[in-house]
Tab-separated table of C-alpha atoms and ligand atoms in Angstrom:
chain	number	residue	atom	x	y	z
O	1143	MET	CA	-0.032	0.105	-0.293
O	1144	GLU	CA	1.128	3.443	-0.911
O	1145	THR	CA	1.876	5.378	2.006
O	1146	ARG	CA	3.027	8.743	0.287
O	1147	SER	CA	0.182	11.293	1.761
O	1148	TYR	CA	-1.284	14.220	-0.622
O	1149	ASN	CA	-2.457	17.257	0.643
O	1150	PRO	CA	-5.953	17.195	-1.026
O	1151	PHE	CA	-6.490	21.351	-1.264
O	1152	GLU	CA	-3.084	20.786	-3.356
O	1153	VAL	CA	-4.551	18.374	-5.464
O	1154	ALA	CA	-7.763	20.005	-5.951
O	1155	GLN	CA	-5.875	23.015	-6.951
O	1156	ALA	CA	-3.450	21.049	-9.396
O	1157	GLN	CA	-6.703	19.274	-10.712
O	1158	PHE	CA	-8.410	22.626	-11.496
O	1159	ASP	CA	-5.181	24.570	-12.677
O	1160	LYS	CA	-5.077	21.669	-15.716
O	1161	VAL	CA	-8.936	22.547	-16.123
O	1162	ALA	CA	-8.214	25.815	-16.414
O	1163	ALA	CA	-5.844	25.908	-19.256
O	1164	LEU	CA	-7.730	23.599	-21.308
O	1165	LEU	CA	-10.676	25.891	-20.970
O	1166	ASP	CA	-8.403	28.855	-21.134
O	1167	LEU	CA	-9.962	30.988	-18.490
O	1168	ASP	CA	-9.330	34.695	-18.009
O	1169	GLU	CA	-6.720	35.398	-15.039
O	1170	GLY	CA	-9.894	36.637	-12.928
O	1171	VAL	CA	-11.940	33.775	-13.026
O	1172	ARG	CA	-9.209	31.359	-12.251
O	1173	GLU	CA	-8.011	33.087	-9.189
O	1174	LEU	CA	-11.419	33.387	-8.272
O	1175	LEU	CA	-12.355	29.450	-8.449
O	1176	ARG	CA	-8.932	28.220	-7.265
O	1177	GLN	CA	-9.632	29.415	-3.851
O	1178	PRO	CA	-12.895	29.184	-1.565
O	1179	LEU	CA	-14.990	32.185	-1.918
O	1180	ARG	CA	-15.606	32.295	2.110
O	1181	GLU	CA	-14.232	30.216	5.301
O	1182	TYR	CA	-14.869	30.180	8.689
O	1183	HIS	CA	-13.172	28.979	11.406
O	1184	PHE	CA	-14.493	29.136	14.984
O	1185	THR	CA	-14.189	27.767	18.369
O	1186	ILE	CA	-16.941	25.585	20.066
O	1187	PRO	CA	-16.896	25.632	24.326
O	1188	VAL	CA	-18.780	22.114	25.332
O	1189	ARG	CA	-19.516	21.611	29.262
O	1190	MET	CA	-18.376	17.763	28.785
O	1191	ASP	CA	-19.649	15.925	31.195
O	1192	ASP	CA	-17.057	15.799	33.850
O	1193	GLY	CA	-18.319	19.743	34.196
O	1194	LYS	CA	-15.167	20.634	32.416
O	1195	VAL	CA	-15.098	22.886	29.555
O	1196	LYS	CA	-13.547	21.512	26.219
O	1197	VAL	CA	-12.962	23.802	23.390
O	1198	PHE	CA	-13.680	22.556	19.806
O	1199	LYS	CA	-12.603	24.074	16.578
O	1200	GLY	CA	-14.965	24.043	14.103
O	1201	PHE	CA	-15.076	25.032	10.193
O	1202	ARG	CA	-17.253	25.958	7.601
O	1203	VAL	CA	-15.526	26.662	3.936
O	1204	GLN	CA	-18.058	27.903	1.158
O	1205	HIS	CA	-16.135	27.089	-2.210
O	1206	ASN	CA	-18.681	29.017	-4.506
O	1207	ASP	CA	-22.008	29.568	-4.659
O	1208	ALA	CA	-22.613	31.196	-7.944
O	1209	ARG	CA	-25.414	28.854	-9.161
O	1210	GLY	CA	-26.821	28.342	-6.094
O	1211	PRO	CA	-26.669	27.736	-1.874
O	1212	ALA	CA	-23.392	26.169	-0.891
O	1213	LYS	CA	-23.722	22.526	-0.432
O	1214	GLY	CA	-21.940	20.015	1.279
O	1215	GLY	CA	-21.439	17.756	4.608
O	1216	ILE	CA	-20.447	18.518	7.890
O	1217	ARG	CA	-17.481	15.999	9.066
O	1218	PHE	CA	-16.443	15.092	12.464
O	1219	HIS	CA	-13.276	13.999	12.534
O	1220	PRO	CA	-10.033	14.017	15.133
O	1221	MET	CA	-7.646	15.023	12.249
O	1222	GLU	CA	-9.756	17.139	10.352
O	1223	THR	CA	-7.841	19.712	8.771
O	1224	ILE	CA	-8.588	22.857	6.941
O	1225	ASP	CA	-7.725	22.040	3.700
O	1226	THR	CA	-9.391	18.323	3.414
O	1227	VAL	CA	-12.243	20.734	4.051
O	1228	ARG	CA	-11.223	23.138	1.428
O	1229	ALA	CA	-10.710	20.732	-0.883
O	1230	LEU	CA	-13.597	18.402	-0.451
O	1231	SER	CA	-16.098	22.092	-0.722
O	1232	MET	CA	-14.114	22.635	-4.262
O	1233	TRP	CA	-15.146	19.236	-5.081
O	1234	MET	CA	-18.656	19.722	-4.121
O	1235	THR	CA	-18.975	22.701	-6.185
O	1236	TRP	CA	-17.821	20.714	-9.565
O	1237	LYS	CA	-20.066	17.969	-8.097
O	1238	CYS	CA	-23.485	19.632	-8.070
O	1239	SER	CA	-22.412	21.773	-11.600
O	1240	VAL	CA	-21.539	18.242	-13.357
O	1241	VAL	CA	-25.092	17.189	-12.554
O	1242	ASP	CA	-26.791	20.241	-13.376
O	1243	ILE	CA	-28.186	20.732	-9.910
O	1244	PRO	CA	-28.329	24.673	-8.814
O	1245	LEU	CA	-26.136	24.487	-5.810
O	1246	GLY	CA	-22.240	25.418	-4.862
O	1247	GLY	CA	-20.207	23.894	-3.029
O	1248	GLY	CA	-19.384	23.960	0.752
O	1249	LYS	CA	-18.113	21.424	3.466
O	1250	GLY	CA	-17.781	21.884	7.345
O	1251	GLY	CA	-16.385	19.974	9.881
O	1252	VAL	CA	-15.013	19.616	13.389
O	1253	ILE	CA	-12.077	18.292	14.764
O	1254	CYS	CA	-13.498	15.759	17.279
O	1255	ASP	CA	-13.619	11.955	17.949
O	1256	PRO	CA	-17.289	10.856	18.193
O	1257	HIS	CA	-16.461	7.623	19.615
O	1258	HIS	CA	-14.984	9.198	22.555
O	1259	LEU	CA	-17.675	11.603	23.155
O	1260	SER	CA	-21.416	11.133	25.031
O	1261	LEU	CA	-24.640	11.550	22.748
O	1262	ARG	CA	-25.039	14.901	24.936
O	1263	GLU	CA	-21.480	16.206	24.415
O	1264	GLN	CA	-22.239	15.437	20.668
O	1265	GLU	CA	-25.460	17.547	20.598
O	1266	LEU	CA	-23.843	20.329	22.304
O	1267	ILE	CA	-20.914	20.081	19.435
O	1268	CYS	CA	-23.710	20.289	16.605
O	1269	ARG	CA	-25.401	22.955	18.709
O	1270	GLY	CA	-22.613	25.211	19.369
O	1271	TRP	CA	-21.651	24.746	15.673
O	1272	VAL	CA	-24.433	26.053	14.171
O	1273	ARG	CA	-24.597	28.725	17.134
O	1274	GLN	CA	-21.309	30.209	15.960
O	1275	ILE	CA	-22.407	30.322	12.147
O	1276	ALA	CA	-26.070	30.909	12.220
O	1277	ARG	CA	-25.843	34.089	10.283
O	1278	ASN	CA	-23.600	32.913	7.275
O	1279	VAL	CA	-25.778	29.743	6.175
O	1280	GLY	CA	-29.565	29.025	5.785
O	1281	PRO	CA	-31.648	27.279	2.940
O	1282	VAL	CA	-30.612	30.502	0.535
O	1283	SER	CA	-27.231	30.247	1.322
O	1284	ASP	CA	-25.314	27.472	2.671
O	1285	VAL	CA	-26.743	24.067	3.347
O	1286	PRO	CA	-25.204	21.597	5.336
O	1287	ALA	CA	-25.392	17.430	5.348
O	1288	PRO	CA	-24.150	14.646	7.115
O	1289	ASP	CA	-20.976	13.380	6.552
O	1290	VAL	CA	-17.747	10.976	7.702
O	1291	MET	CA	-19.345	9.931	11.559
O	1292	THR	CA	-22.353	12.779	11.294
O	1293	ASN	CA	-25.472	11.652	10.701
O	1294	GLY	CA	-29.467	11.951	10.637
O	1295	GLN	CA	-29.602	13.080	14.562
O	1296	HIS	CA	-26.401	15.322	14.540
O	1297	MET	CA	-28.437	17.252	11.524
O	1298	LEU	CA	-31.748	17.379	13.517
O	1299	TRP	CA	-29.705	18.803	16.254
O	1300	ILE	CA	-28.478	21.419	14.310
O	1301	LEU	CA	-31.519	22.174	12.369
O	1302	ASP	CA	-33.185	23.031	15.695
O	1303	GLU	CA	-30.780	25.237	17.283
O	1304	PHE	CA	-30.889	27.150	13.811
O	1305	GLU	CA	-34.717	27.134	14.013
O	1306	ALA	CA	-34.420	28.429	17.973
O	1307	ILE	CA	-32.207	31.328	16.805
O	1308	HIS	CA	-34.181	32.259	13.588
O	1309	GLY	CA	-37.303	31.732	15.054
O	1310	GLY	CA	-39.091	29.545	12.199
O	1311	ARG	CA	-39.590	26.254	10.524
O	1312	TYR	CA	-37.082	25.788	8.278
O	1313	PRO	CA	-36.359	22.121	7.215
O	1314	GLY	CA	-34.839	23.185	3.465
O	1315	PHE	CA	-31.928	24.430	5.678
O	1316	ILE	CA	-30.485	20.867	6.142
O	1317	THR	CA	-30.552	17.755	4.280
O	1318	GLY	CA	-30.079	13.984	5.044
O	1319	LYS	CA	-33.129	14.685	7.703
O	1320	PRO	CA	-34.466	11.158	9.004
O	1321	VAL	CA	-37.664	10.203	6.889
O	1322	GLY	CA	-41.003	11.606	8.412
O	1323	MET	CA	-38.171	14.461	9.672
O	1324	GLY	CA	-38.202	16.243	6.330
O	1325	GLY	CA	-36.010	13.470	4.782
O	1326	SER	CA	-36.327	12.023	1.278
O	1327	LEU	CA	-37.447	8.749	0.419
O	1328	GLY	CA	-34.531	6.817	-1.738
O	1329	ARG	CA	-31.782	8.986	0.123
O	1330	THR	CA	-29.981	5.685	1.335
O	1331	GLU	CA	-30.210	3.728	-2.142
O	1332	ALA	CA	-29.266	7.167	-3.939
O	1333	THR	CA	-25.433	7.075	-4.109
O	1334	GLY	CA	-25.322	3.489	-4.905
O	1335	TYR	CA	-28.087	3.303	-7.600
O	1336	GLY	CA	-26.441	6.176	-8.927
O	1337	VAL	CA	-23.136	4.549	-9.523
O	1338	VAL	CA	-25.223	2.057	-11.626
O	1339	TYR	CA	-27.468	4.679	-13.521
O	1340	VAL	CA	-23.841	5.968	-15.107
O	1341	LEU	CA	-22.419	2.680	-15.131
O	1342	ARG	CA	-25.385	1.077	-17.146
O	1343	GLU	CA	-25.046	4.178	-19.516
O	1344	ALA	CA	-21.449	3.227	-20.172
O	1345	LEU	CA	-22.000	-0.400	-20.578
O	1346	LYS	CA	-24.497	0.771	-23.673
O	1347	ILE	CA	-21.853	2.890	-24.940
O	1348	LEU	CA	-19.117	0.208	-24.862
O	1349	GLY	CA	-21.808	-2.383	-26.386
O	1350	LEU	CA	-21.737	-4.119	-23.238
O	1351	LYS	CA	-24.811	-6.226	-21.864
O	1352	PRO	CA	-24.360	-5.895	-18.108
O	1353	ALA	CA	-25.743	-9.958	-17.550
O	1354	ALA	CA	-22.234	-10.347	-19.784
O	1355	THR	CA	-19.967	-8.474	-17.696
O	1356	THR	CA	-18.941	-8.912	-13.874
O	1357	ALA	CA	-17.196	-6.541	-11.165
O	1358	SER	CA	-15.486	-6.633	-8.312
O	1359	VAL	CA	-15.777	-4.198	-5.783
O	1360	GLN	CA	-13.669	-2.612	-2.789
O	1361	GLY	CA	-15.910	-1.843	-0.108
O	1362	PHE	CA	-19.343	-3.063	1.535
O	1363	GLY	CA	-21.119	-0.112	3.178
O	1364	ASN	CA	-23.788	2.171	1.719
O	1365	VAL	CA	-22.492	3.436	-1.427
O	1366	ALA	CA	-21.433	-0.597	-2.568
O	1367	GLN	CA	-24.293	-2.589	-1.549
O	1368	TYR	CA	-26.788	-0.485	-3.435
O	1369	ALA	CA	-24.639	-0.257	-6.332
O	1370	ILE	CA	-24.130	-4.265	-6.117
O	1371	ARG	CA	-28.213	-4.663	-5.763
O	1372	LEU	CA	-28.909	-2.539	-8.726
O	1373	TYR	CA	-25.707	-3.870	-10.875
O	1374	THR	CA	-27.397	-7.721	-10.071
O	1375	GLN	CA	-30.631	-6.589	-10.879
O	1376	LEU	CA	-29.658	-5.702	-14.229
O	1377	GLY	CA	-27.753	-9.368	-14.664
O	1378	GLY	CA	-24.196	-7.758	-13.849
O	1379	LYS	CA	-22.612	-10.464	-11.451
O	1380	VAL	CA	-20.257	-9.124	-8.442
O	1381	ILE	CA	-17.172	-12.313	-8.039
O	1382	ALA	CA	-15.477	-10.499	-5.017
O	1383	ILE	CA	-15.681	-7.752	-2.340
O	1384	SER	CA	-13.360	-6.218	0.002
O	1385	CYS	CA	-14.312	-4.584	3.198
O	1386	TRP	CA	-12.243	-3.852	6.634
O	1387	ASP	CA	-12.100	-6.031	9.275
O	1388	GLN	CA	-11.984	-4.100	12.551
O	1389	ALA	CA	-11.228	-6.589	14.736
O	1390	ASP	CA	-8.277	-8.405	12.850
O	1391	LYS	CA	-7.378	-4.478	11.982
O	1392	THR	CA	-7.093	-5.416	7.842
O	1393	SER	CA	-8.464	-5.718	4.725
O	1394	TYR	CA	-10.100	-8.703	3.362
O	1395	THR	CA	-11.278	-9.628	-0.184
O	1396	PHE	CA	-14.516	-12.403	-0.117
O	1397	ARG	CA	-14.630	-14.010	-3.484
O	1398	LYS	CA	-17.632	-16.434	-4.681
O	1399	LYS	CA	-16.795	-16.780	-8.752
O	1400	GLY	CA	-20.345	-18.052	-8.778
O	1401	GLY	CA	-21.325	-14.164	-7.893
O	1402	VAL	CA	-22.048	-13.209	-4.654
O	1403	ASN	CA	-25.636	-12.800	-3.007
O	1404	VAL	CA	-26.062	-9.432	-1.633
O	1405	ASP	CA	-28.770	-10.533	0.422
O	1406	GLU	CA	-26.732	-13.395	2.432
O	1407	LEU	CA	-23.778	-10.495	2.750
O	1408	GLN	CA	-26.020	-7.530	4.245
O	1409	GLY	CA	-27.174	-10.793	6.569
O	1410	ILE	CA	-23.605	-10.890	8.265
O	1411	THR	CA	-22.498	-7.505	8.040
O	1412	ASP	CA	-22.015	-5.196	11.305
O	1413	LYS	CA	-22.946	-1.544	10.763
O	1414	PHE	CA	-19.599	-0.450	9.530
O	1415	GLY	CA	-19.810	-2.328	6.632
O	1416	GLY	CA	-17.285	-5.243	8.101
O	1417	ILE	CA	-18.364	-8.824	6.973
O	1418	ASP	CA	-18.240	-11.309	9.340
O	1419	LYS	CA	-15.133	-13.700	7.730
O	1420	ASP	CA	-16.729	-16.792	10.016
O	1421	ARG	CA	-19.864	-17.150	8.596
O	1422	ALA	CA	-18.527	-15.756	4.847
O	1423	ARG	CA	-16.705	-18.965	4.816
O	1424	ASP	CA	-19.766	-21.296	5.765
O	1425	LEU	CA	-21.391	-19.521	2.844
O	1426	GLY	CA	-19.022	-20.610	0.346
O	1427	TYR	CA	-16.895	-17.462	0.197
O	1428	GLU	CA	-13.024	-17.937	-0.130
O	1429	ARG	CA	-10.881	-15.259	1.766
O	1430	LEU	CA	-8.208	-13.179	0.435
O	1431	PRO	CA	-5.903	-10.081	0.974
O	1432	GLY	CA	-7.728	-6.980	1.295
O	1433	GLU	CA	-6.288	-5.620	-2.504
O	1434	ALA	CA	-7.364	-8.830	-4.091
O	1435	TRP	CA	-10.306	-7.058	-5.300
O	1436	LEU	CA	-8.352	-4.855	-7.706
O	1437	GLU	CA	-6.632	-7.958	-9.106
O	1438	GLN	CA	-9.897	-9.719	-10.209
O	1439	ASP	CA	-10.512	-10.851	-13.786
O	1440	VAL	CA	-13.450	-8.920	-13.885
O	1441	SER	CA	-15.146	-6.258	-16.405
O	1442	ILE	CA	-15.527	-3.693	-14.403
O	1443	LEU	CA	-13.892	-2.127	-11.198
O	1444	ILE	CA	-16.046	-0.294	-8.388
O	1445	PRO	CA	-14.065	0.945	-5.649
O	1446	ALA	CA	-16.583	2.696	-2.957
O	1447	ALA	CA	-14.654	2.596	-0.077
O	1448	LEU	CA	-11.943	5.200	0.746
O	1449	GLU	CA	-9.936	7.552	-0.991
O	1450	ASN	CA	-6.207	6.825	-2.728
O	1451	GLN	CA	-7.094	3.093	-3.067
O	1452	ILE	CA	-5.969	2.563	-6.647
O	1453	ASN	CA	-2.269	4.307	-6.765
O	1454	ARG	CA	1.313	3.789	-7.932
O	1455	GLY	CA	1.944	1.121	-5.820
O	1456	ASN	CA	-1.203	-1.143	-7.275
O	1457	VAL	CA	-2.055	-0.036	-10.785
O	1458	LYS	CA	-0.190	-2.280	-12.415
O	1459	LYS	CA	-1.860	-5.451	-10.901
O	1460	ILE	CA	-5.334	-4.392	-12.749
O	1461	ALA	CA	-6.208	-7.175	-15.027
O	1462	GLY	CA	-6.084	-7.158	-18.680
O	1463	GLY	CA	-9.929	-7.804	-19.169
O	1464	VAL	CA	-10.775	-4.798	-16.930
O	1465	LYS	CA	-12.726	-2.038	-19.218
O	1466	VAL	CA	-14.473	0.175	-17.166
O	1467	ILE	CA	-14.444	1.915	-13.465
O	1468	ALA	CA	-16.910	3.668	-11.649
O	1469	GLU	CA	-15.529	5.644	-8.951
O	1470	GLY	CA	-18.071	5.456	-6.048
O	1471	ALA	CA	-15.810	6.415	-3.240
O	1472	ASN	CA	-14.493	10.098	-3.315
O	1473	GLY	CA	-10.849	10.149	-4.978
O	1474	PRO	CA	-10.204	6.379	-4.874
O	1475	THR	CA	-7.244	7.112	-7.573
O	1476	THR	CA	-4.086	9.069	-7.290
O	1477	PRO	CA	-3.446	11.497	-10.447
O	1478	GLU	CA	-0.144	8.901	-11.196
O	1479	ALA	CA	-2.277	5.891	-11.305
O	1480	ASP	CA	-4.799	8.128	-13.445
O	1481	GLU	CA	-2.293	8.619	-15.829
O	1482	VAL	CA	-1.946	4.783	-15.867
O	1483	ILE	CA	-5.381	4.143	-16.324
O	1484	LYS	CA	-6.037	6.765	-18.792
O	1485	GLU	CA	-3.067	5.014	-20.954
O	1486	ARG	CA	-4.512	1.454	-20.874
O	1487	GLY	CA	-7.595	2.886	-22.445
O	1488	ILE	CA	-9.658	1.902	-19.438
O	1489	PHE	CA	-13.203	4.064	-19.287
O	1490	VAL	CA	-13.150	5.804	-16.189
O	1491	LEU	CA	-16.407	7.130	-14.617
O	1492	PRO	CA	-14.995	9.675	-12.543
O	1493	ASP	CA	-16.547	10.294	-8.868
O	1494	PHE	CA	-17.577	13.524	-8.501
O	1495	LEU	CA	-19.826	12.555	-11.573
O	1496	THR	CA	-20.356	8.843	-10.642
O	1497	ASN	CA	-21.666	9.575	-6.573
O	1498	ALA	CA	-23.387	12.723	-7.384
O	1499	GLY	CA	-26.459	10.635	-6.784
O	1500	GLY	CA	-26.478	11.530	-2.819
O	1501	VAL	CA	-26.202	14.776	-3.138
O	1502	THR	CA	-29.089	14.900	-5.878
O	1503	CYS	CA	-30.949	13.431	-3.747
O	1504	SER	CA	-30.498	15.735	-0.937
O	1505	TYR	CA	-31.291	18.488	-3.604
O	1506	PHE	CA	-34.697	16.543	-4.101
O	1507	GLU	CA	-34.994	16.361	-0.342
O	1508	GLN	CA	-34.691	20.209	-0.465
O	1509	VAL	CA	-37.133	21.065	-3.352
O	1510	GLN	CA	-39.921	18.724	-1.238
O	1511	CYS	CA	-38.862	20.481	2.238
O	1512	ASN	CA	-39.449	24.254	0.213
O	1513	THR	CA	-43.052	22.845	-1.390
O	1514	ASN	CA	-43.920	20.763	1.813
O	1515	TYR	CA	-44.867	18.042	-0.185
O	1516	PHE	CA	-43.099	14.685	-0.067
O	1517	TRP	CA	-42.588	12.449	-3.268
O	1518	ASP	CA	-42.970	8.330	-3.449
O	1519	LYS	CA	-39.590	6.472	-3.723
O	1520	LYS	CA	-40.646	5.660	-7.158
O	1521	GLU	CA	-40.587	9.416	-7.966
O	1522	VAL	CA	-37.700	10.119	-6.028
O	1523	LEU	CA	-35.626	7.317	-8.076
O	1524	ASP	CA	-37.076	8.236	-11.175
O	1525	LYS	CA	-36.126	11.328	-11.304
O	1526	LEU	CA	-32.478	10.644	-9.991
O	1527	ASP	CA	-31.946	8.551	-12.915
O	1528	SER	CA	-32.739	10.785	-15.324
O	1529	LYS	CA	-30.656	13.458	-13.840
O	1530	MET	CA	-28.103	10.604	-13.450
O	1531	THR	CA	-28.272	9.713	-17.617
O	1532	SER	CA	-28.277	13.433	-18.862
O	1533	ALA	CA	-25.062	14.100	-17.099
O	1534	PHE	CA	-23.205	11.416	-18.178
O	1535	ALA	CA	-24.608	11.941	-21.924
O	1536	ALA	CA	-22.925	15.344	-21.623
O	1537	VAL	CA	-19.788	14.559	-19.937
O	1538	HIS	CA	-19.594	11.722	-22.852
O	1539	GLU	CA	-20.516	14.077	-25.518
O	1540	LEU	CA	-18.134	15.924	-24.842
O	1541	ALA	CA	-15.330	13.474	-24.022
O	1542	ALA	CA	-16.322	11.498	-27.558
O	1543	ARG	CA	-16.029	15.354	-29.696
O	1544	ARG	CA	-13.296	16.652	-28.046
O	1545	LYS	CA	-11.440	13.368	-27.606
O	1546	LEU	CA	-10.972	14.341	-23.935
O	1547	TYR	CA	-10.337	11.631	-20.806
O	1548	MET	CA	-13.895	11.404	-19.044
O	1549	ARG	CA	-12.345	12.682	-16.223
O	1550	ASP	CA	-11.223	16.067	-18.052
O	1551	ALA	CA	-14.468	15.984	-19.709
O	1552	ALA	CA	-16.895	16.144	-16.391
O	1553	TYR	CA	-14.098	18.972	-15.123
O	1554	VAL	CA	-14.429	20.774	-18.340
O	1555	ILE	CA	-18.674	20.794	-17.835
O	1556	ALA	CA	-18.561	21.416	-14.396
O	1557	VAL	CA	-15.859	24.345	-14.345
O	1558	SER	CA	-17.422	25.955	-17.142
O	1559	ARG	CA	-20.807	26.131	-15.878
O	1560	VAL	CA	-19.430	27.835	-12.664
O	1561	ALA	CA	-17.210	29.812	-14.482
O	1562	GLU	CA	-20.149	31.068	-16.811
O	1563	ALA	CA	-22.448	31.430	-13.352
O	1564	VAL	CA	-19.544	33.615	-12.170
O	1565	ARG	CA	-19.361	36.001	-15.481
O	1566	GLN	CA	-22.806	36.166	-15.775
O	1567	ARG	CA	-23.393	37.482	-12.245
O	1568	GLY	CA	-20.310	39.953	-12.885
O	1569	TRP	CA	-18.077	38.815	-10.389
O	1570	ALA	CA	-15.045	38.600	-12.511
N	1682	LIG	P1	-19.394	3.594	4.367
N	1682	LIG	O1	-18.917	3.740	5.863
N	1682	LIG	O2	-20.989	2.685	4.601
N	1682	LIG	O3	-18.849	2.113	3.846
N	1682	LIG	C1	-17.590	1.812	3.428
N	1682	LIG	C2	-16.720	0.276	3.536
N	1682	LIG	O4	-15.367	0.589	3.254
N	1682	LIG	C3	-16.785	-0.637	4.651
N	1682	LIG	O5	-17.343	-1.685	4.149
N	1682	LIG	C4	-15.497	-0.683	4.678
N	1682	LIG	O6	-15.305	-1.986	5.509
N	1682	LIG	C5	-15.124	-0.418	3.192
N	1682	LIG	N1	-13.496	0.020	3.819
N	1682	LIG	C6	-12.863	0.443	4.839
N	1682	LIG	N2	-11.599	0.341	4.652
N	1682	LIG	C7	-11.394	0.021	3.420
N	1682	LIG	C8	-10.269	-0.788	3.389
N	1682	LIG	N3	-8.717	-0.578	3.347
N	1682	LIG	N4	-10.422	-1.754	2.256
N	1682	LIG	C9	-11.593	-2.414	1.847
N	1682	LIG	N5	-12.260	-1.634	2.518
N	1682	LIG	C10	-12.798	-0.855	3.286
N	1682	LIG	O7	-19.308	4.360	3.813
N	1682	LIG	P2	-20.178	5.218	2.351
N	1682	LIG	O8	-20.995	5.815	2.334
N	1682	LIG	O9	-20.365	3.376	1.739
N	1682	LIG	O10	-19.140	5.950	1.254
N	1682	LIG	C11	-17.995	4.730	0.366
N	1682	LIG	C12	-17.256	6.208	-0.181
N	1682	LIG	O11	-17.920	6.517	-1.145
N	1682	LIG	C13	-16.084	7.399	0.779
N	1682	LIG	O12	-15.659	7.603	-0.033
N	1682	LIG	C14	-17.689	8.036	0.876
N	1682	LIG	O13	-16.737	9.657	0.860
N	1682	LIG	C15	-17.983	7.879	-0.786
N	1682	LIG	N6	-19.578	8.830	-0.873
N	1682	LIG	C16	-20.404	8.556	-0.211
N	1682	LIG	C17	-21.474	9.228	-0.275
N	1682	LIG	C18	-22.871	8.473	0.240
N	1682	LIG	O14	-23.843	9.097	0.334
N	1682	LIG	N7	-22.877	7.357	1.532
N	1682	LIG	C19	-21.721	9.757	-1.077
N	1682	LIG	C20	-21.230	10.370	-2.183
N	1682	LIG	C21	-19.585	10.039	-1.659
């Protein structure tokens, strides 16, 4: 496994600079888009359960809101850095733009480890976070959502505090709320299904029927489980899944050459997406090293676990038959590995297009909250399919017309839409 660490904001800026050059963007627009419009750093004092006050550090970064309110999650992480938050907020701008939803990019975080905090302490951090920023966020300016180590409960505490401060009901201020409390049906499935909507379109372009393909997947969490479920429904066969084993502090790949059964695996998976290895063996799964998912002789790889998983150290292990890589995770491929994949002519479905189903459904949640009328699951998923399919079509059409790598084409579309909005507003 590669050990080199990347500063995510430098990576995000380098990616942007490459696209800015391709688009020949004016200097002013370039300068504006390569950094956040606004960022807030603040302290959150919390009286802990032991009676002492502990001060946490919180952030909110609004990379760009020219196309609509900033949108992006709030992360709780002990190693959170402002550069990670900046990079993620920039990627949110491109993600919302590539799927053409009227939102910009934002991200927030608190340096803390929820594993070592009581629920009461977590609630006070959530309420403290929004108290510090309540004047600079809101349904028409910046809309947060759950992210790493935050969930619908955290969002409801934040919403409740925001509503107390502003004196009203603003359910469109936060997305990722539980269903029944303003959440949208279909959100659980949205990211994984979105991955497969674009994968299905890519297979059409390549003249491959899903039933004639096989896949290997890294991860068995929210994104992977629903991606596998829909891909299998289309007739595809997943032969290997890799996931993290908390007890052994390592990852394993579980392989069944006849095809994995997502229902039986879900039944033996913990809430963190770890598969029980003994019960998997009893069900006839072979257990291989964690990285083996990448070396399988399949048509499709779906990295849906973590960043930097396909890197300089392992990219050459990708089997010759692999035709498509559908990036479910954020940033699963390092820039060096990406060059190798591009040269090999593998059809890459880039992360910020492929996993945009989640934010698209969050946008639907906002629309439903703002109109106070909620759609059934079929309506949500049909609209999601339509958005993802047209986003893929636009990116592929440009890639084919200008002979661009799919990742570059997705960036060109996303950045040029935001650049256009910035120009039309007269900002640069
Ligand atoms: P999750 O926490 O539900 O699942 C993560 C999975 O990855 C688990 O099965 C875990 O065992 C596995 N994993 C962790 N470390 C691993 C390793 N070293 N090797 C193999 N497997 C490992 O997470 P998720 O919500 O499914 O998100 C997965 C990725 O997709 C992340 O990069 C996330 O940022 C991205 N993403 C998620 C959403 C969403 O809506 N959930 C939206 C956009 C992007």
